[in-house]
XYZ file of N, CA, C and O in Angstrom:
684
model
N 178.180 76.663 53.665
C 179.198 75.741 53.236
C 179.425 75.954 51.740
O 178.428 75.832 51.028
N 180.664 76.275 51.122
C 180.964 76.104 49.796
C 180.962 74.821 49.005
O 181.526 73.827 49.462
N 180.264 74.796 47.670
C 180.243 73.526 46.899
C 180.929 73.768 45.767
O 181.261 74.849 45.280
N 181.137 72.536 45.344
C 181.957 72.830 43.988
C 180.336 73.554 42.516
O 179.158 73.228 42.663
N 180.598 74.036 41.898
C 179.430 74.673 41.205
C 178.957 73.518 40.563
O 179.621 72.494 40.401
N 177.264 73.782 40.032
C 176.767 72.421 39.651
C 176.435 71.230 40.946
O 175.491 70.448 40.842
N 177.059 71.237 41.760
C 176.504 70.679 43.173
C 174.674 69.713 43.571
O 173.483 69.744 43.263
N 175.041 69.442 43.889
C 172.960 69.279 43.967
C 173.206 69.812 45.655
O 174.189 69.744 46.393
N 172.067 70.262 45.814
C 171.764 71.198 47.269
C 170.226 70.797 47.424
O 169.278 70.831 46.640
N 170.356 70.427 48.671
C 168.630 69.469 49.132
C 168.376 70.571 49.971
O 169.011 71.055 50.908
N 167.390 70.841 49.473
C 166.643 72.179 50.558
C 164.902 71.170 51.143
O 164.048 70.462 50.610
N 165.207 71.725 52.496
C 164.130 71.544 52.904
C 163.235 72.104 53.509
O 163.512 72.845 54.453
N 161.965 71.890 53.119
C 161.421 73.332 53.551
C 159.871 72.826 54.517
O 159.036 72.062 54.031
N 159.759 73.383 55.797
C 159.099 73.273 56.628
C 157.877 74.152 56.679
O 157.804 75.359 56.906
N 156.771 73.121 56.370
C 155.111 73.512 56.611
C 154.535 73.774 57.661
O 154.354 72.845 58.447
N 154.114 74.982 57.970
C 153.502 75.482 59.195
C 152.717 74.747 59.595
O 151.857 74.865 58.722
N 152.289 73.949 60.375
C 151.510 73.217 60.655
C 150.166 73.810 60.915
O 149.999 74.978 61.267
N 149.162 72.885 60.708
C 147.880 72.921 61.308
C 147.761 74.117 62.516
O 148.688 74.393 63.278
N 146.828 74.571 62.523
C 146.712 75.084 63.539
C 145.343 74.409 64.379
O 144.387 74.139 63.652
N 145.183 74.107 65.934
C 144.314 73.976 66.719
C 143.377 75.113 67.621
O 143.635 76.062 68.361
N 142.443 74.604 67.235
C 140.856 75.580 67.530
C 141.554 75.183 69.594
O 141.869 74.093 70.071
N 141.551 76.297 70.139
C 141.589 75.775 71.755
C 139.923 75.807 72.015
O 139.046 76.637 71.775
N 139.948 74.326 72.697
C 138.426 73.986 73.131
C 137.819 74.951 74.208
O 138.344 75.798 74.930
N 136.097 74.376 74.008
C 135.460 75.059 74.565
C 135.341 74.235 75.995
O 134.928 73.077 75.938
N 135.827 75.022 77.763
C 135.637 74.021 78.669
C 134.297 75.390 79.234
O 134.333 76.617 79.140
N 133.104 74.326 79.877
C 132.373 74.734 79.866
C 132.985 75.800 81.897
O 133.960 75.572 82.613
N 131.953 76.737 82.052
C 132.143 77.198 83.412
C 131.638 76.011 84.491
O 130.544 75.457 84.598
N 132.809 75.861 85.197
C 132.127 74.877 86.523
C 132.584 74.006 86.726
O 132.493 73.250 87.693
N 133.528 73.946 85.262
C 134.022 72.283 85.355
C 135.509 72.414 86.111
O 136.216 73.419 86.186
N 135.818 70.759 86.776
C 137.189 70.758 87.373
C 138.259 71.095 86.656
O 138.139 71.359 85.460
N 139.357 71.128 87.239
C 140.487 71.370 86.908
C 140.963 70.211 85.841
O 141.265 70.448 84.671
N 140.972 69.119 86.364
C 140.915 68.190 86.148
C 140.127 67.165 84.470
O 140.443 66.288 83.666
N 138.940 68.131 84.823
C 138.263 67.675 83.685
C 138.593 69.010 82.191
O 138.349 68.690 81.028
N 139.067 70.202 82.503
C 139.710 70.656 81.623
C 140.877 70.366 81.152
O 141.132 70.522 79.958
N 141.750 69.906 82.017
C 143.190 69.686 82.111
C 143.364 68.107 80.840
O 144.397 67.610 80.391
N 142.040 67.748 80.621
C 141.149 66.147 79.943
C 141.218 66.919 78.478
O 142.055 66.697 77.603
N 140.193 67.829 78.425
C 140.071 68.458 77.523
C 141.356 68.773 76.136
O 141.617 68.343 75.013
N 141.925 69.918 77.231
C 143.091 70.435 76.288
C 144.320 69.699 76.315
O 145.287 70.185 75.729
N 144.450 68.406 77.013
C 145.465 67.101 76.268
C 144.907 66.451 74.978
O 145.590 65.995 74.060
N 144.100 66.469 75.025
C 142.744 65.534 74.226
C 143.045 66.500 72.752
O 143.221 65.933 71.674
N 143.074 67.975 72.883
C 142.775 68.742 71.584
C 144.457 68.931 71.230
O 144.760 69.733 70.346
N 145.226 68.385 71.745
C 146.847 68.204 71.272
C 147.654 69.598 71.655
O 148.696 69.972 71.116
N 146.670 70.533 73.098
C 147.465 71.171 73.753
C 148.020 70.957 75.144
O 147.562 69.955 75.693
N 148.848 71.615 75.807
C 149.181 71.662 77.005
C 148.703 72.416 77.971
O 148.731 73.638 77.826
N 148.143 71.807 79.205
C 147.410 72.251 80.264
C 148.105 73.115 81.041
O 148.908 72.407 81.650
N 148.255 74.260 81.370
C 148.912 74.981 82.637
C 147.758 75.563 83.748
O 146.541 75.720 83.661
N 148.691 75.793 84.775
C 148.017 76.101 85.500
C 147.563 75.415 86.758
O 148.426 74.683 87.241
N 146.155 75.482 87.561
C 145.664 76.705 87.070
C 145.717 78.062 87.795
O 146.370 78.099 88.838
N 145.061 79.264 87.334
C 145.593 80.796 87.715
C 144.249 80.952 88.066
O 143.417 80.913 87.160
N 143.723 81.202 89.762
C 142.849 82.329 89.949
C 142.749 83.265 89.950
O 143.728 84.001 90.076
N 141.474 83.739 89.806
C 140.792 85.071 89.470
C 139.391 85.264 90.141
O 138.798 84.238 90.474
N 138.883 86.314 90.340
C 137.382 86.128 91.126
C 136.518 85.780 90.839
O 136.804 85.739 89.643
N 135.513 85.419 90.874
C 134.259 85.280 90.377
C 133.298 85.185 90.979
O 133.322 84.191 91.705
N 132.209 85.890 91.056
C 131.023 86.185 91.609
C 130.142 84.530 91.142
O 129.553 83.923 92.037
N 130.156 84.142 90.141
C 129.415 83.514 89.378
C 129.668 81.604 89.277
O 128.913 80.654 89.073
N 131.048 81.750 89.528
C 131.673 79.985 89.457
C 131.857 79.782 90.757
O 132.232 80.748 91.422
N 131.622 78.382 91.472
C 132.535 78.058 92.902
C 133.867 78.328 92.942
O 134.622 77.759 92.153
N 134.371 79.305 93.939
C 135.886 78.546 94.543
C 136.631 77.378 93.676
O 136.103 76.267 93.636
N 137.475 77.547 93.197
C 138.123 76.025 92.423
C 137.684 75.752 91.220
O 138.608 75.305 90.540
N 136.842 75.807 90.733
C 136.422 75.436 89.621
C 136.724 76.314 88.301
O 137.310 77.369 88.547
N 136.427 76.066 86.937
C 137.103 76.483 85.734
C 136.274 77.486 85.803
O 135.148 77.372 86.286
N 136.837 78.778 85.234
C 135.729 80.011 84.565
C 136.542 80.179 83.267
O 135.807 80.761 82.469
N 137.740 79.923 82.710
C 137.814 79.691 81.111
C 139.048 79.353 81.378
O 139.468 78.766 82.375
N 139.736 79.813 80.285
C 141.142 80.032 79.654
C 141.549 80.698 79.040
O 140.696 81.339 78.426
N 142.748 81.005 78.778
C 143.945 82.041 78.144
C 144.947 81.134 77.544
O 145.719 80.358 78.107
N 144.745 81.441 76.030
C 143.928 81.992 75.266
C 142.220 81.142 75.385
O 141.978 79.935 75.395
N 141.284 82.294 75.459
C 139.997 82.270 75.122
C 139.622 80.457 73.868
O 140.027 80.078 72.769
N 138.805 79.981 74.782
C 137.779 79.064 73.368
C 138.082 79.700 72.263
O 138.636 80.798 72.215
N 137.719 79.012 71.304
C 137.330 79.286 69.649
C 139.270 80.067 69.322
O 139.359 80.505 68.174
N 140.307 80.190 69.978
C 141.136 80.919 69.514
C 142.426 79.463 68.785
O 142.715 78.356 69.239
N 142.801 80.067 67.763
C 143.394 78.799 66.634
C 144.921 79.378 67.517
O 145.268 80.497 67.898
N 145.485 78.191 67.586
C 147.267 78.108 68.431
C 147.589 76.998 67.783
O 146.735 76.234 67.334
N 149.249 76.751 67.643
C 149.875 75.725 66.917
C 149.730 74.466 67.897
O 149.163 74.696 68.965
N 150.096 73.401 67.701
C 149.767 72.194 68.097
C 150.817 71.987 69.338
O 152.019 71.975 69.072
N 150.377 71.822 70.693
C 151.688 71.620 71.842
C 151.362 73.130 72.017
O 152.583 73.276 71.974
N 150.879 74.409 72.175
C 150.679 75.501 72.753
C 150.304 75.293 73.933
O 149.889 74.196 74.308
N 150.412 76.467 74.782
C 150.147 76.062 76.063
C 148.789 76.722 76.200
O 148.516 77.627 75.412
N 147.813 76.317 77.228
C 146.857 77.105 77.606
C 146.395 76.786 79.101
O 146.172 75.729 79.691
N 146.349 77.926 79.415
C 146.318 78.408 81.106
C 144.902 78.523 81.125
O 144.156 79.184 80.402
N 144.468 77.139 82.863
C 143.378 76.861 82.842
C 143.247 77.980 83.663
O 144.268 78.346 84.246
N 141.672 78.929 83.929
C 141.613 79.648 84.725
C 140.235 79.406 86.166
O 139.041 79.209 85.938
N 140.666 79.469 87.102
C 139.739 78.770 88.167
C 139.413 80.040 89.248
O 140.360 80.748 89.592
N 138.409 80.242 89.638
C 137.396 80.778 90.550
C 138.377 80.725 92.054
O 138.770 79.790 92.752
N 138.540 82.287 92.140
C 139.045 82.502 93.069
C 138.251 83.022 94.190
O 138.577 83.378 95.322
N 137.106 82.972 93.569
C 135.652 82.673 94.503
C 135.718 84.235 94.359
O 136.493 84.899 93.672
N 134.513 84.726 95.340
C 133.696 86.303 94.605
C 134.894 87.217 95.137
O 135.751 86.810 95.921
N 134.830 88.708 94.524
C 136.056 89.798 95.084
C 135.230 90.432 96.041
O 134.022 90.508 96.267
N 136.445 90.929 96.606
C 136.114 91.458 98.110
C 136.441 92.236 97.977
O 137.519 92.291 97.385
N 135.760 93.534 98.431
C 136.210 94.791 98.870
C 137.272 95.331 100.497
O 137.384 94.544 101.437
N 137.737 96.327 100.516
C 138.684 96.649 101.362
C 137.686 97.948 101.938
O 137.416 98.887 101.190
N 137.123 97.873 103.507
C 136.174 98.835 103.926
C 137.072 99.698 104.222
O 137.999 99.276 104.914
N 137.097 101.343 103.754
C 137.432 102.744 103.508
C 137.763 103.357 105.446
O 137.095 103.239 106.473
N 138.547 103.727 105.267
C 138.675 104.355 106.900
C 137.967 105.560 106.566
O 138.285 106.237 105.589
N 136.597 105.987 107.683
C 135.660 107.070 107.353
C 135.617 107.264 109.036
O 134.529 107.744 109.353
N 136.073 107.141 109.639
C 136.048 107.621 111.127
C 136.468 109.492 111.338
O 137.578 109.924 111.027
N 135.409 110.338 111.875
C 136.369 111.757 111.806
C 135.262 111.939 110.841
O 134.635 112.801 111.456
N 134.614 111.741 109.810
C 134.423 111.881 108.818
C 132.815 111.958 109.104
O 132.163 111.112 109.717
N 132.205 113.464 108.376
C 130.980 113.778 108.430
C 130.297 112.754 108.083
O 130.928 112.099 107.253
N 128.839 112.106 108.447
C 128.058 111.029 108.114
C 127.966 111.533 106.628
O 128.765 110.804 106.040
N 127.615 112.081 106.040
C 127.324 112.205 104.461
C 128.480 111.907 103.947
O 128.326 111.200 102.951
N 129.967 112.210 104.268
C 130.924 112.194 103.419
C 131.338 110.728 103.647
O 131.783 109.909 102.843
N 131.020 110.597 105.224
C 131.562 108.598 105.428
C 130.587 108.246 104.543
O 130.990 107.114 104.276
N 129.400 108.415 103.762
C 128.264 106.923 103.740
C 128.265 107.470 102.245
O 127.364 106.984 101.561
N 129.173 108.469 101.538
C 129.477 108.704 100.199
C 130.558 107.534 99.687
O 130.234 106.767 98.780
N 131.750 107.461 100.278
C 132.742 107.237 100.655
C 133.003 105.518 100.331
O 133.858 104.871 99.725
N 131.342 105.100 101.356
C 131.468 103.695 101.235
C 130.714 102.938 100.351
O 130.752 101.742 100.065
N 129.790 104.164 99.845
C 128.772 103.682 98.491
C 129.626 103.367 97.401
O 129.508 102.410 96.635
N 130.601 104.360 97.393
C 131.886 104.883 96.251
C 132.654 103.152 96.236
O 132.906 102.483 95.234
N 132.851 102.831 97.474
C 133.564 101.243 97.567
C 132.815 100.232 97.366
O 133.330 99.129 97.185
N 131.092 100.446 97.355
C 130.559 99.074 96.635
C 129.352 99.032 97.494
O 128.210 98.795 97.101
N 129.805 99.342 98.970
C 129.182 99.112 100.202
C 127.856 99.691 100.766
O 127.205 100.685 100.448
N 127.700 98.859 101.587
C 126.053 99.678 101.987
C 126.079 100.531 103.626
O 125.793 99.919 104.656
N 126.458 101.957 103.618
C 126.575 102.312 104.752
C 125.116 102.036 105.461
O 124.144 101.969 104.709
N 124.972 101.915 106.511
C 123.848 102.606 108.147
C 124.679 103.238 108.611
O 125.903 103.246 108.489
N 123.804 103.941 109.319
C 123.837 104.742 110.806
C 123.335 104.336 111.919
O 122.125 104.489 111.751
N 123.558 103.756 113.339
C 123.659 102.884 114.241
C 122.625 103.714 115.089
O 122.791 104.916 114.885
N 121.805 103.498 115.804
C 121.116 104.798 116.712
C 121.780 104.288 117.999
O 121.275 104.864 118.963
N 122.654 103.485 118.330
C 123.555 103.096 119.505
C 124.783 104.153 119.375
O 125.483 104.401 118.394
N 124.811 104.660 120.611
C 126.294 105.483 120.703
C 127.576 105.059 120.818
O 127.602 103.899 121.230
N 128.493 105.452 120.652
C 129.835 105.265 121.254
C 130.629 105.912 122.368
O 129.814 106.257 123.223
N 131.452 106.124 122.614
C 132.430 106.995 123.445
C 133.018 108.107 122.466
O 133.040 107.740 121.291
N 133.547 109.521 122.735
C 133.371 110.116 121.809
C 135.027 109.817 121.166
O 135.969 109.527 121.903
N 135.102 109.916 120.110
C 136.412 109.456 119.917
C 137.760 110.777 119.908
O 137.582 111.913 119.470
N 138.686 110.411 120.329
C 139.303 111.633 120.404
C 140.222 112.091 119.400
O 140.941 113.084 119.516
N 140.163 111.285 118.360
C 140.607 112.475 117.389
C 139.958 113.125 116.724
O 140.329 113.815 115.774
N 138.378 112.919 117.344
C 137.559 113.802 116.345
C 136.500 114.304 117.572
O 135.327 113.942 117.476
N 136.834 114.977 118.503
C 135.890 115.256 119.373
C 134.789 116.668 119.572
O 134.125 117.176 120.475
N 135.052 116.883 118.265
C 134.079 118.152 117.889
C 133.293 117.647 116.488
O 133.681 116.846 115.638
N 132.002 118.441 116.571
C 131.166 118.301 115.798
C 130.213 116.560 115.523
O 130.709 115.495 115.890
N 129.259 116.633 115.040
C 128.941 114.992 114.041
C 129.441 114.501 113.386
O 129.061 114.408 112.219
N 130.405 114.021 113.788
C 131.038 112.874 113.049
C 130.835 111.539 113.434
O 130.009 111.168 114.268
N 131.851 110.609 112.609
C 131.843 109.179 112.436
C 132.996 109.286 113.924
O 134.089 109.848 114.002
N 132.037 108.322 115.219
C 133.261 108.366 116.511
C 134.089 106.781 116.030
O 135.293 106.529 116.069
N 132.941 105.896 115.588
C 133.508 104.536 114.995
C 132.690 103.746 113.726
O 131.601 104.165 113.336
N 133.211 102.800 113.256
C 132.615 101.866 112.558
C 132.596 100.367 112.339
O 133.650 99.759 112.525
N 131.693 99.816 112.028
C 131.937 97.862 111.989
C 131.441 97.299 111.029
O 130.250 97.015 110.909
N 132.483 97.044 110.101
C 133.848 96.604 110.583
C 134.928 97.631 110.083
O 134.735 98.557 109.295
N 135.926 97.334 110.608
C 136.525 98.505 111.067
C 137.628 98.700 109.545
O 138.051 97.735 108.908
N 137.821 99.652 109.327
C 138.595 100.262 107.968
C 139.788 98.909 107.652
O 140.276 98.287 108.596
N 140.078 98.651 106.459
C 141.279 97.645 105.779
C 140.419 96.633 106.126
O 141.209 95.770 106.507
N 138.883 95.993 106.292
C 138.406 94.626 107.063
C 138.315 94.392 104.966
O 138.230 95.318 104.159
N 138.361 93.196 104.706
C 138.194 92.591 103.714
C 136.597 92.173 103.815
O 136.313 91.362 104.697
N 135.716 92.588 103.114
C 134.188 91.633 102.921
C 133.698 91.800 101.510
O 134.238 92.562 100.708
N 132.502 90.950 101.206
C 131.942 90.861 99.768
C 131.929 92.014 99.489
O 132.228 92.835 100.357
N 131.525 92.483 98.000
C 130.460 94.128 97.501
C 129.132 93.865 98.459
O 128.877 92.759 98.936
N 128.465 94.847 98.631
C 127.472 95.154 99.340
C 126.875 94.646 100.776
O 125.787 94.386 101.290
N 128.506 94.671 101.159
C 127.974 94.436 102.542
C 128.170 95.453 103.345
O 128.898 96.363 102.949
N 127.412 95.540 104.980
C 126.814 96.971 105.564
C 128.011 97.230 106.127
O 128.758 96.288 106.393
N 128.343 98.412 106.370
C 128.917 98.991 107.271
C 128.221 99.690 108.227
O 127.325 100.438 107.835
N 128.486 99.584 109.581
C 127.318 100.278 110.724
C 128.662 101.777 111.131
O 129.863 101.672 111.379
N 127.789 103.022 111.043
C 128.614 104.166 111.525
C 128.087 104.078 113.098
O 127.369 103.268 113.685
N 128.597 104.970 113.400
C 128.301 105.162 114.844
C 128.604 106.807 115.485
O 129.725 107.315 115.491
N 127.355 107.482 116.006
C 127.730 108.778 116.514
C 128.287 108.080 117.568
O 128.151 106.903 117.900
N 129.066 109.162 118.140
C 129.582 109.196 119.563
C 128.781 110.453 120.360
O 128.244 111.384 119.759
N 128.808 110.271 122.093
C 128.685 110.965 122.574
C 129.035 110.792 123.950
O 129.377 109.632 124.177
N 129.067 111.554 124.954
C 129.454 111.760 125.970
C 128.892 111.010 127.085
O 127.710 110.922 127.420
N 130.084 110.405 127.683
C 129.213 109.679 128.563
C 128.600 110.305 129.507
O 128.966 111.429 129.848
N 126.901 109.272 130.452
C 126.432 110.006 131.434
C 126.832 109.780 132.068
O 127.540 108.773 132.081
N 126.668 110.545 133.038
C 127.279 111.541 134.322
C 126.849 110.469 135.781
O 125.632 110.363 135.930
N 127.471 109.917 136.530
C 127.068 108.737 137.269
C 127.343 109.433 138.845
O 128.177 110.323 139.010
N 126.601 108.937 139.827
C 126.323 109.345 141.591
C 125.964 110.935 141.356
O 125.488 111.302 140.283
N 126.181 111.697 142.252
C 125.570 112.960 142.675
C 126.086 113.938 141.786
O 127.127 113.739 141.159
N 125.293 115.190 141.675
C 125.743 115.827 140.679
C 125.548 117.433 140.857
O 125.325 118.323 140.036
N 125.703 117.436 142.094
C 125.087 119.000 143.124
C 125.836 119.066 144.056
O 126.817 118.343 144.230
N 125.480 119.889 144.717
C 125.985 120.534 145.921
C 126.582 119.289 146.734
O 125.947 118.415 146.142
N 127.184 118.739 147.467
C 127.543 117.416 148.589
C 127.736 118.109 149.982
O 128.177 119.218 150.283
N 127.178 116.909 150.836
C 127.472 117.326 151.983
C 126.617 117.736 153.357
O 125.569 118.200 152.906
N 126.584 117.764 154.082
C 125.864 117.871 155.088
C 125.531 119.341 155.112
O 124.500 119.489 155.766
N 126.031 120.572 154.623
C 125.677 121.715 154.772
C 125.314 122.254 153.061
O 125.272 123.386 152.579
N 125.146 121.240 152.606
C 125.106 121.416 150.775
C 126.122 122.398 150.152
O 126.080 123.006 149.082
N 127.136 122.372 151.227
C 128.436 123.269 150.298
C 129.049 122.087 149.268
O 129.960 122.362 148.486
């Protein structure tokens, strides 16, 4: 805006405010009782966002974003973060697959292969050599880290009623 010169001009000038320490919510606690917390320290609660955890229940707080001890302006937001309970692995399709290279395979994914001394039927896309005929649980199954996977040889079924000559003249 133009003034006539000599003018008085009120400037005002705006102080960064304070900044707030985001609190410390301990692991374990509710949603609820964090959500207490960071109204209390003059921020805003979001949330909340799971994530896994081996270590907190299902539901419950394992921190926030931004982290404790981190300084944000006053009314910042902070995203409570809650226990999406422990991660699960995705068991590896190893069927076809030499026992050393299946029980490499599933160590590589977290998992604890065996070898079953129970047979299967032989499987037919892999009906030559030692291989994996099946497994349990079966490839894409969702379970904790270190849980078993059972391989399984296959083999041929036995041979059932007579198995010779037939007949009254043994032709």
């Amino acid at each position: 805006e133009e003034v006539p010169e000599g003018s008085e001009v009120v400037l005002t000038v705006i102080a960064q405010p304070d900044l707030i320490e985001v609190p410390q919510i301990d692991a374990g606690a509710t949603v609820e009782e964090a959500q207490t917390i960071i109204e209390t320290a003059g921020l805003v609660p979001v949330g909340p966002e799971g994530q896994a955890s081996d270590d907190v229940d299902e539901g419950l707080v394992i921190g926030t974003e931004p982290p404790a001890g981190t300084e944000v302006e006053p009314e910042s937001d902070v995203v409570i973060i809650v226990s999406s309970g422990p991660e699960t692995v995705s068991v590896p399709e190893v069927t076809c697959l030499s026992f050393g290279a299946a029980q490499n395979q599933i160590r590589q994914a977290g998992l604890n292969p065996v070898q079953s001394s129970d047979t299967v039927a032989i499987n037919p896309r892999c009906p030559l050599g030692s291989k994996v005929a099946d497994q349990d649980p079966d490839a894409g199954t969702e379970v904790d880290p270190g849980e078993t996977v059972t391989l399984f040889v296959g083999a041929e079924p036995e041979q059932t009623g007579p198995t010779g000559a037939t007949g009254a003249t043994g032709d």
